[in-house]
PDB file of C-alpha atoms in Angstrom:
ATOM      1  CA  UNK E   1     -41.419  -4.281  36.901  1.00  0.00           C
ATOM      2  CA  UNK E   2     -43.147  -7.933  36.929  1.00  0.00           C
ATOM      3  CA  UNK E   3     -40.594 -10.597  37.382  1.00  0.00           C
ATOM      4  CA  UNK E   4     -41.342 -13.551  35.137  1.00  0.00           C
ATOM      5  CA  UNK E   5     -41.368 -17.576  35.862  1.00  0.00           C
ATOM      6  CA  UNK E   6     -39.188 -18.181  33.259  1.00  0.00           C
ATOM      7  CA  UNK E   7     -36.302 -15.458  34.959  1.00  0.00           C
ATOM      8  CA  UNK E   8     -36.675 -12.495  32.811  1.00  0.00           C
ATOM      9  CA  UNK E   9     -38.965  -9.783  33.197  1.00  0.00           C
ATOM     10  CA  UNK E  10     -41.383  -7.311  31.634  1.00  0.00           C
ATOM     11  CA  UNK E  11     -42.058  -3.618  32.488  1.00  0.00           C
ATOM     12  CA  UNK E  12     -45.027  -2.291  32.867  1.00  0.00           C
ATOM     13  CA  UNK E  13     -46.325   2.073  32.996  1.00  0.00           C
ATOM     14  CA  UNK E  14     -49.182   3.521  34.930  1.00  0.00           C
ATOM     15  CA  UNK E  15     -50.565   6.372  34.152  1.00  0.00           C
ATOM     16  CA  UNK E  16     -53.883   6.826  37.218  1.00  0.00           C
ATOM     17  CA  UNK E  17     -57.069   8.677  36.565  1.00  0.00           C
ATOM     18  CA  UNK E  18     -57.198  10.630  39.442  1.00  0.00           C
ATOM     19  CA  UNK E  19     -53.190  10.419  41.187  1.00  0.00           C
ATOM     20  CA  UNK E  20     -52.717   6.850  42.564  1.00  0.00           C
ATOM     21  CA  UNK E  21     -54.572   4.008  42.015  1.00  0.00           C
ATOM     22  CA  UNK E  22     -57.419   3.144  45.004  1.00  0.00           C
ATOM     23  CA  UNK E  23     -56.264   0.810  47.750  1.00  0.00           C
ATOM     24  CA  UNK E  24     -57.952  -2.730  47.710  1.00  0.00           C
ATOM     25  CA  UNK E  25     -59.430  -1.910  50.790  1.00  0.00           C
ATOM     26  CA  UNK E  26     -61.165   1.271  48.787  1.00  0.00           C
ATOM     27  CA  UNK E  27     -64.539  -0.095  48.273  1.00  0.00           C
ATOM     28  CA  UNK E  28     -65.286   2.162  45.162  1.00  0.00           C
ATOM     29  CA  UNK E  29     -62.667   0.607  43.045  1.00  0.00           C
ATOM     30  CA  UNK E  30     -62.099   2.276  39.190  1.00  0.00           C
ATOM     31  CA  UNK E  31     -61.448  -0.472  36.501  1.00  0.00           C
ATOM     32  CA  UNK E  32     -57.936  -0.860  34.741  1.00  0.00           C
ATOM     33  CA  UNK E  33     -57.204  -1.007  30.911  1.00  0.00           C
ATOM     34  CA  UNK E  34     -54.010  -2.765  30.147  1.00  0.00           C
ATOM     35  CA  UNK E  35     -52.743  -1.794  26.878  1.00  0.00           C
ATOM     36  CA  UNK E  36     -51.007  -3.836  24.621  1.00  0.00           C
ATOM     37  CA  UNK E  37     -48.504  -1.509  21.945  1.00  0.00           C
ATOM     38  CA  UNK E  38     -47.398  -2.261  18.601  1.00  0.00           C
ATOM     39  CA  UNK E  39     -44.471  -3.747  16.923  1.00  0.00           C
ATOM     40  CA  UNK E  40     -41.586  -2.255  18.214  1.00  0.00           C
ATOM     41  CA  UNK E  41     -43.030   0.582  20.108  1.00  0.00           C
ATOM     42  CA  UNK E  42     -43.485   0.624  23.404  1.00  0.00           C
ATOM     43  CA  UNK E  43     -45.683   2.853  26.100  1.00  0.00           C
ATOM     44  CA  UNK E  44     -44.097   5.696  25.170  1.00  0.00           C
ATOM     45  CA  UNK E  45     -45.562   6.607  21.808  1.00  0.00           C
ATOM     46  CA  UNK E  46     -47.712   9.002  20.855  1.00  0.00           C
ATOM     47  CA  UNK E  47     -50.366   6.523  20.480  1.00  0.00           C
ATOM     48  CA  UNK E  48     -50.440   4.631  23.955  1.00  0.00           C
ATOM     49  CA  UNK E  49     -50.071   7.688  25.591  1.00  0.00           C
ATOM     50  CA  UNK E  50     -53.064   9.052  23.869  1.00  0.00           C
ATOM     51  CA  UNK E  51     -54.991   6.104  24.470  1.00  0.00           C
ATOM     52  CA  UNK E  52     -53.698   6.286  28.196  1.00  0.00           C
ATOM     53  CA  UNK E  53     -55.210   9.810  28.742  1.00  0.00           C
ATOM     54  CA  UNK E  54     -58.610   9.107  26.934  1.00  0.00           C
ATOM     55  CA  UNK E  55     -58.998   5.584  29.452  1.00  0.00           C
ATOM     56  CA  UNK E  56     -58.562   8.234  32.143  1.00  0.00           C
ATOM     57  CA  UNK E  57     -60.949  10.693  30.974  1.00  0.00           C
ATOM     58  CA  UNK E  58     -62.797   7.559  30.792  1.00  0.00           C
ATOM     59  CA  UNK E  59     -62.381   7.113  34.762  1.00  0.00           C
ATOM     60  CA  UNK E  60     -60.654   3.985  34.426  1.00  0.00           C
ATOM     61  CA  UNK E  61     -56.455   3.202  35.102  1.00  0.00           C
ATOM     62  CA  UNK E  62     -54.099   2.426  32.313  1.00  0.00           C
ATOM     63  CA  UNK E  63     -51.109   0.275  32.441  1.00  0.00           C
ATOM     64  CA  UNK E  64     -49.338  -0.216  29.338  1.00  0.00           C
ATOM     65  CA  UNK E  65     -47.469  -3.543  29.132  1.00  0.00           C
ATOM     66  CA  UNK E  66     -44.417  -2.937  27.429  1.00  0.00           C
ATOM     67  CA  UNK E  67     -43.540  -6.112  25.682  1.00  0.00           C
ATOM     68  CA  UNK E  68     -39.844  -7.866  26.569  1.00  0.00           C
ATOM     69  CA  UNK E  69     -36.941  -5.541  24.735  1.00  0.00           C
ATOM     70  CA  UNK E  70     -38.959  -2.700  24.531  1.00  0.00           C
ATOM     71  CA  UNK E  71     -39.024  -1.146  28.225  1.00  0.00           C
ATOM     72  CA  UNK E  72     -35.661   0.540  27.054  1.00  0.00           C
ATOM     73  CA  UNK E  73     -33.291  -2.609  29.030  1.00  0.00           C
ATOM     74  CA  UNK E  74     -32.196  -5.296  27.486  1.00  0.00           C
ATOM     75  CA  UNK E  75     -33.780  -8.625  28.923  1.00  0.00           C
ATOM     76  CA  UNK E  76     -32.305 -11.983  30.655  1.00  0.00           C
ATOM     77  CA  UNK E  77     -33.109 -14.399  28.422  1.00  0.00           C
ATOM     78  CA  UNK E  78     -33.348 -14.984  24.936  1.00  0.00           C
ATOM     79  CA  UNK E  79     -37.181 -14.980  24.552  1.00  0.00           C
ATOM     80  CA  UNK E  80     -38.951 -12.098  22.429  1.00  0.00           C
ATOM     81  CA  UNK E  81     -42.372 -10.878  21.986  1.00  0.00           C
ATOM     82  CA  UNK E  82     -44.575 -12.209  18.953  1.00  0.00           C
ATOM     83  CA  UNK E  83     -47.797 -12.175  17.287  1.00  0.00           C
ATOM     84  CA  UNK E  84     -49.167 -15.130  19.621  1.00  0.00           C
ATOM     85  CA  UNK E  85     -47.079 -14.644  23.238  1.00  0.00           C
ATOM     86  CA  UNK E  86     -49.703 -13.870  25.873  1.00  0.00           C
ATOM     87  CA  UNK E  87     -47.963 -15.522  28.475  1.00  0.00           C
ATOM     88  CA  UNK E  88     -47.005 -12.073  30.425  1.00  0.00           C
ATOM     89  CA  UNK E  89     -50.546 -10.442  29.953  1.00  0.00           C
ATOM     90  CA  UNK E  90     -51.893 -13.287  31.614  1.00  0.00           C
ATOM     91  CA  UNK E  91     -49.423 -12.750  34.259  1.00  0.00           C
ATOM     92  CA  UNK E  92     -50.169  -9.205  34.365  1.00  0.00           C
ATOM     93  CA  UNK E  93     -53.837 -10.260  34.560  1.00  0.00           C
ATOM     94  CA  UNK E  94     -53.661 -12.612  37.360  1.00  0.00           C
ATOM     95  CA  UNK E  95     -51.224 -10.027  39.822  1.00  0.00           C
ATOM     96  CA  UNK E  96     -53.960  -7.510  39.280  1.00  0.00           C
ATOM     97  CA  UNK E  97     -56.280 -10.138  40.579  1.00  0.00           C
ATOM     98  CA  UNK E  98     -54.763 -11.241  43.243  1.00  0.00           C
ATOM     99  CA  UNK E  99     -53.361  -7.805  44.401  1.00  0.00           C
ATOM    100  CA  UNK E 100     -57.297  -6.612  44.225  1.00  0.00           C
ATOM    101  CA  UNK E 101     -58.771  -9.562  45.652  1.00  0.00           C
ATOM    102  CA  UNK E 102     -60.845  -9.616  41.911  1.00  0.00           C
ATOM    103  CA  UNK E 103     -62.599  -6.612  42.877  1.00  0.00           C
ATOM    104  CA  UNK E 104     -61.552  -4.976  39.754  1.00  0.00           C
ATOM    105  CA  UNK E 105     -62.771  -4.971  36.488  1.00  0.00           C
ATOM    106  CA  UNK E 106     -59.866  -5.358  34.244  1.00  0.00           C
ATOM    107  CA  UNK E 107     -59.967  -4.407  30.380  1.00  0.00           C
ATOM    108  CA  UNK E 108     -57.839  -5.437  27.164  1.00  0.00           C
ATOM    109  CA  UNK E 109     -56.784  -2.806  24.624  1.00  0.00           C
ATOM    110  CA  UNK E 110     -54.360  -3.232  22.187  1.00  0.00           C
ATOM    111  CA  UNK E 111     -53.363  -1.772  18.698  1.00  0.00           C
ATOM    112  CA  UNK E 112     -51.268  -3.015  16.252  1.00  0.00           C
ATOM    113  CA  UNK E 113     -49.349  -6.267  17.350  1.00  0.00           C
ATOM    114  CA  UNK E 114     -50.969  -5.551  20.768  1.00  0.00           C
ATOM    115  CA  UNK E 115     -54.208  -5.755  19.299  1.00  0.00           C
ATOM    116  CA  UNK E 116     -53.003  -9.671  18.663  1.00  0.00           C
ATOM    117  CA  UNK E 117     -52.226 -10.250  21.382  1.00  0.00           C
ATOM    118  CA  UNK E 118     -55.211  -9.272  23.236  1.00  0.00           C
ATOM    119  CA  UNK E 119     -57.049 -11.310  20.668  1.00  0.00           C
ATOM    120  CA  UNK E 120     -55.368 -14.648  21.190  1.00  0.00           C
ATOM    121  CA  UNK E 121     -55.196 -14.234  24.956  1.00  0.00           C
ATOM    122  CA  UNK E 122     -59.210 -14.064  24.973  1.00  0.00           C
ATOM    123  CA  UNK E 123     -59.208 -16.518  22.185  1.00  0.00           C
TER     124      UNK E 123
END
């Protein structure tokens, strides 16, 4: 769970290629995918756990992002996912960063809405 600036706070599922992710310290680190699902879905569906399992055949760790409202809990404030809101992959993003010093190569998949989203946070 990644606690937000503005109080509320987004959920986010891991599924590791091979158990748990590598330490920071590791210095043969595997890239991460962070997926982005549709319009209300959420990283249980067929589809982002298919996509999961082929990013770890892949050799790379998947976290799906699952949007605020969708994690299965009903969020703190008022504010709802949409076409352009990026503001929690970024956050996602950055934490990654800092937790791995940057030594990680992070990827953006998305389908759907998430597919949107991705696009306007690179854009």
């Amino acid at each position: 769970r990644m606690q937000t600036p503005d109080g509320d706070f987004f959920d986010v599922d891991w599924k590791y290629c091979h158990g748990e992710s590598n330490d920071k310290d590791d210095p043969v680190v595997r890239p991460i995918v962070l997926i982005c699902h549709g319009l209300q879905s959420d990283s249980s569906s067929p589809l982002a756990q298919d996509m999961a399992r082929a990013f770890n055949n892949a050799g790379m760790d998947a976290g799906c992002i699952n949007f605020r409202g969708c994690s299965g809990e009903i969020n703190k404030t008022p504010l709802g996912y949409h076409l352009g809101f990026t503001e929690d992959l970024k956050q996602m993003i950055e934490h990654i960063n800092q937790k791995y010093e940057r030594k990680r190569r992070i990827y953006l998949s998305g389908f759907s809405l998430g597919a949107n989203v991705v696009t306007s946070c690179l854009a």
